[in-house]
Amino acid sequence: QVQLVESGGGLVKPGGSLRLSCAASGFTFSDDYMSWIRQAPGKGLEWLSYISGSGTTIFYTDSLKGRFSISRDNTKNSLYLQMNSLRAEDTAVYYCARDRCSNGVCYHDYWGQGTLVTVSS
Amino acid sequence: EIVLTQSPGTLSLSPGERASLSCRASQSISSRYLAWYQQKPGQAPRLLIYGASSRATGIPDRFSGSGSGTDFILTISRLEPEDFAVYSCQHYGSSPRYTFGQGTKLEIK
């Protein structure tokens, strides 16, 4: 069965960096787009970025302003999110999700359990 | 950028009742690009509906989606205790790629 397990969250000071990982299993990882989505405490979901199966196509939401970088290692079935210049408003649970795409339409059919990132001094 | 507005913010109903949750887009969208997710406290979201009306694998048939243009509805025909959760709609577009509504909390009355 499809499993996605995030790791790497924790407490970081404003201006600091963190690298999140998502270990995937149960499917052919290199076939699928993958996304990072976050949810601030008590707030709604916010999509951040996605990456194609080959890693050649990447999109980010505009609000990240180049501070975050998505990548993947298909040899390790892993997805990553490098987060730099972190701010208090980046405090959230970060989810990785598989993007199921068909006929030009995509949606997230499997999600990890999330990893909490807290940005505070 | 498409903005999705969900209403009501909170819906209080009893088990056995019918629930109708609204998702309104700021401009007309193709129904192909509209999905619904369920999220329970402390859990990851779960895909319920994609393409506005297609149920995801394993989703009970009491869940249904409908709508077109700017107005979309998630209907739960008869509420079970496990259905009380937060429901979010999502649009797949161009920029940003995905947009979520702010969510509707379905609570037990």
PDB file of N, CA, C and O in Angstrom, chain B residues 1-2 8-9 14-15 19-21 25-26 36 43 48-49 53 57-58 60-61 63 65-66 76 80-81 92 108:
ATOM      1  N   GLU B   1      -5.776  34.678 -10.150  1.00  0.00           N
ATOM      2  CA  GLU B   1      -5.772  33.577  -9.195  1.00  0.00           C
ATOM      3  C   GLU B   1      -7.205  33.270  -8.763  1.00  0.00           C
ATOM      4  O   GLU B   1      -7.958  34.162  -8.383  1.00  0.00           O
ATOM      5  N   ILE B   2      -7.546  31.994  -8.798  1.00  0.00           N
ATOM      6  CA  ILE B   2      -8.861  31.555  -8.358  1.00  0.00           C
ATOM      7  C   ILE B   2      -8.917  31.543  -6.835  1.00  0.00           C
ATOM      8  O   ILE B   2      -8.026  30.998  -6.185  1.00  0.00           O
ATOM      9  N   PRO B   8     -21.157  26.891   4.915  1.00  0.00           N
ATOM     10  CA  PRO B   8     -20.821  27.829   5.993  1.00  0.00           C
ATOM     11  C   PRO B   8     -19.445  27.524   6.579  1.00  0.00           C
ATOM     12  O   PRO B   8     -18.832  26.527   6.221  1.00  0.00           O
ATOM     13  N   GLY B   9     -18.990  28.366   7.473  1.00  0.00           N
ATOM     14  CA  GLY B   9     -17.727  28.098   8.136  1.00  0.00           C
ATOM     15  C   GLY B   9     -17.837  26.890   9.050  1.00  0.00           C
ATOM     16  O   GLY B   9     -16.925  26.069   9.132  1.00  0.00           O
ATOM     17  N   SER B  14     -26.960  16.647  13.106  1.00  0.00           N
ATOM     18  CA  SER B  14     -27.010  15.410  13.890  1.00  0.00           C
ATOM     19  C   SER B  14     -26.770  14.211  12.982  1.00  0.00           C
ATOM     20  O   SER B  14     -27.060  14.268  11.772  1.00  0.00           O
ATOM     21  N   PRO B  15     -26.253  13.129  13.555  1.00  0.00           N
ATOM     22  CA  PRO B  15     -26.121  11.897  12.758  1.00  0.00           C
ATOM     23  C   PRO B  15     -27.458  11.535  12.128  1.00  0.00           C
ATOM     24  O   PRO B  15     -28.523  11.689  12.733  1.00  0.00           O
ATOM     25  N   ALA B  19     -26.115  16.625   4.864  1.00  0.00           N
ATOM     26  CA  ALA B  19     -25.237  17.797   4.904  1.00  0.00           C
ATOM     27  C   ALA B  19     -24.956  18.285   3.489  1.00  0.00           C
ATOM     28  O   ALA B  19     -24.691  17.484   2.587  1.00  0.00           O
ATOM     29  N   SER B  20     -25.010  19.585   3.317  1.00  0.00           N
ATOM     30  CA  SER B  20     -24.655  20.207   2.039  1.00  0.00           C
ATOM     31  C   SER B  20     -23.630  21.304   2.307  1.00  0.00           C
ATOM     32  O   SER B  20     -23.921  22.262   3.025  1.00  0.00           O
ATOM     33  N   LEU B  21     -22.460  21.143   1.733  1.00  0.00           N
ATOM     34  CA  LEU B  21     -21.354  22.077   1.929  1.00  0.00           C
ATOM     35  C   LEU B  21     -21.076  22.764   0.595  1.00  0.00           C
ATOM     36  O   LEU B  21     -20.987  22.101  -0.444  1.00  0.00           O
ATOM     37  N   ALA B  25     -16.269  29.467  -6.398  1.00  0.00           N
ATOM     38  CA  ALA B  25     -15.042  29.962  -7.029  1.00  0.00           C
ATOM     39  C   ALA B  25     -15.217  31.414  -7.455  1.00  0.00           C
ATOM     40  O   ALA B  25     -16.315  31.836  -7.822  1.00  0.00           O
ATOM     41  N   SER B  26     -14.119  32.168  -7.407  1.00  0.00           N
ATOM     42  CA  SER B  26     -14.164  33.595  -7.742  1.00  0.00           C
ATOM     43  C   SER B  26     -14.394  33.842  -9.233  1.00  0.00           C
ATOM     44  O   SER B  26     -14.756  34.945  -9.624  1.00  0.00           O
ATOM     45  N   TRP B  36     -12.475  17.559  -3.430  1.00  0.00           N
ATOM     46  CA  TRP B  36     -12.866  17.730  -2.027  1.00  0.00           C
ATOM     47  C   TRP B  36     -12.045  16.786  -1.151  1.00  0.00           C
ATOM     48  O   TRP B  36     -11.778  15.644  -1.532  1.00  0.00           O
ATOM     49  N   GLN B  43      -5.141  14.325  11.888  1.00  0.00           N
ATOM     50  CA  GLN B  43      -4.917  13.431  10.767  1.00  0.00           C
ATOM     51  C   GLN B  43      -4.635  14.221   9.487  1.00  0.00           C
ATOM     52  O   GLN B  43      -4.943  15.407   9.382  1.00  0.00           O
ATOM     53  N   LEU B  48     -11.688  12.812  -1.104  1.00  0.00           N
ATOM     54  CA  LEU B  48     -13.043  12.277  -1.187  1.00  0.00           C
ATOM     55  C   LEU B  48     -13.551  12.246  -2.633  1.00  0.00           C
ATOM     56  O   LEU B  48     -14.041  11.237  -3.113  1.00  0.00           O
ATOM     57  N   ILE B  49     -13.444  13.401  -3.273  1.00  0.00           N
ATOM     58  CA  ILE B  49     -14.066  13.629  -4.583  1.00  0.00           C
ATOM     59  C   ILE B  49     -13.058  14.324  -5.485  1.00  0.00           C
ATOM     60  O   ILE B  49     -12.365  15.247  -5.048  1.00  0.00           O
ATOM     61  N   SER B  53     -17.231  15.357  -9.079  1.00  0.00           N
ATOM     62  CA  SER B  53     -18.298  14.389  -8.779  1.00  0.00           C
ATOM     63  C   SER B  53     -17.840  12.935  -8.722  1.00  0.00           C
ATOM     64  O   SER B  53     -18.680  12.054  -8.472  1.00  0.00           O
ATOM     65  N   THR B  57     -11.246   6.219  -4.427  1.00  0.00           N
ATOM     66  CA  THR B  57     -11.290   4.809  -4.047  1.00  0.00           C
ATOM     67  C   THR B  57     -11.647   4.655  -2.569  1.00  0.00           C
ATOM     68  O   THR B  57     -11.048   5.297  -1.713  1.00  0.00           O
ATOM     69  N   GLY B  58     -12.628   3.805  -2.298  1.00  0.00           N
ATOM     70  CA  GLY B  58     -12.978   3.487  -0.921  1.00  0.00           C
ATOM     71  C   GLY B  58     -13.907   4.475  -0.244  1.00  0.00           C
ATOM     72  O   GLY B  58     -14.241   4.296   0.935  1.00  0.00           O
ATOM     73  N   PRO B  60     -17.375   6.028   0.697  1.00  0.00           N
ATOM     74  CA  PRO B  60     -18.758   5.527   0.678  1.00  0.00           C
ATOM     75  C   PRO B  60     -19.662   6.356  -0.240  1.00  0.00           C
ATOM     76  O   PRO B  60     -19.431   7.549  -0.436  1.00  0.00           O
ATOM     77  N   ASP B  61     -20.699   5.706  -0.740  1.00  0.00           N
ATOM     78  CA  ASP B  61     -21.560   6.394  -1.708  1.00  0.00           C
ATOM     79  C   ASP B  61     -22.501   7.403  -1.068  1.00  0.00           C
ATOM     80  O   ASP B  61     -23.261   8.084  -1.778  1.00  0.00           O
ATOM     81  N   PHE B  63     -21.328   9.987   0.126  1.00  0.00           N
ATOM     82  CA  PHE B  63     -20.641  11.214  -0.270  1.00  0.00           C
ATOM     83  C   PHE B  63     -20.850  11.438  -1.779  1.00  0.00           C
ATOM     84  O   PHE B  63     -20.591  10.547  -2.586  1.00  0.00           O
ATOM     85  N   GLY B  65     -20.565  14.683  -4.980  1.00  0.00           N
ATOM     86  CA  GLY B  65     -20.207  16.038  -5.348  1.00  0.00           C
ATOM     87  C   GLY B  65     -20.937  16.448  -6.601  1.00  0.00           C
ATOM     88  O   GLY B  65     -21.239  15.620  -7.459  1.00  0.00           O
ATOM     89  N   SER B  66     -21.214  17.734  -6.677  1.00  0.00           N
ATOM     90  CA  SER B  66     -21.923  18.255  -7.845  1.00  0.00           C
ATOM     91  C   SER B  66     -21.535  19.704  -8.060  1.00  0.00           C
ATOM     92  O   SER B  66     -20.864  20.320  -7.221  1.00  0.00           O
ATOM     93  N   ILE B  76     -23.410  14.986   1.853  1.00  0.00           N
ATOM     94  CA  ILE B  76     -23.333  13.733   2.606  1.00  0.00           C
ATOM     95  C   ILE B  76     -24.775  13.359   2.896  1.00  0.00           C
ATOM     96  O   ILE B  76     -25.472  14.068   3.631  1.00  0.00           O
ATOM     97  N   GLU B  80     -22.904   9.883   9.260  1.00  0.00           N
ATOM     98  CA  GLU B  80     -22.441   8.895  10.222  1.00  0.00           C
ATOM     99  C   GLU B  80     -21.539   9.612  11.234  1.00  0.00           C
ATOM    100  O   GLU B  80     -20.981  10.665  10.927  1.00  0.00           O
ATOM    101  N   PRO B  81     -21.390   9.038  12.423  1.00  0.00           N
ATOM    102  CA  PRO B  81     -20.554   9.711  13.444  1.00  0.00           C
ATOM    103  C   PRO B  81     -19.142  10.018  12.952  1.00  0.00           C
ATOM    104  O   PRO B  81     -18.566  11.040  13.339  1.00  0.00           O
ATOM    105  N   TYR B  92      -7.430  22.849  -9.088  1.00  0.00           N
ATOM    106  CA  TYR B  92      -6.164  22.634  -9.793  1.00  0.00           C
ATOM    107  C   TYR B  92      -6.132  23.602 -10.964  1.00  0.00           C
ATOM    108  O   TYR B  92      -7.009  23.534 -11.841  1.00  0.00           O
ATOM    109  N   ILE B 108     -20.977  17.946  15.357  1.00  0.00           N
ATOM    110  CA  ILE B 108     -22.179  17.278  15.865  1.00  0.00           C
ATOM    111  C   ILE B 108     -23.029  18.278  16.646  1.00  0.00           C
ATOM    112  O   ILE B 108     -22.526  18.993  17.529  1.00  0.00           O
TER     113      ILE B 108
END
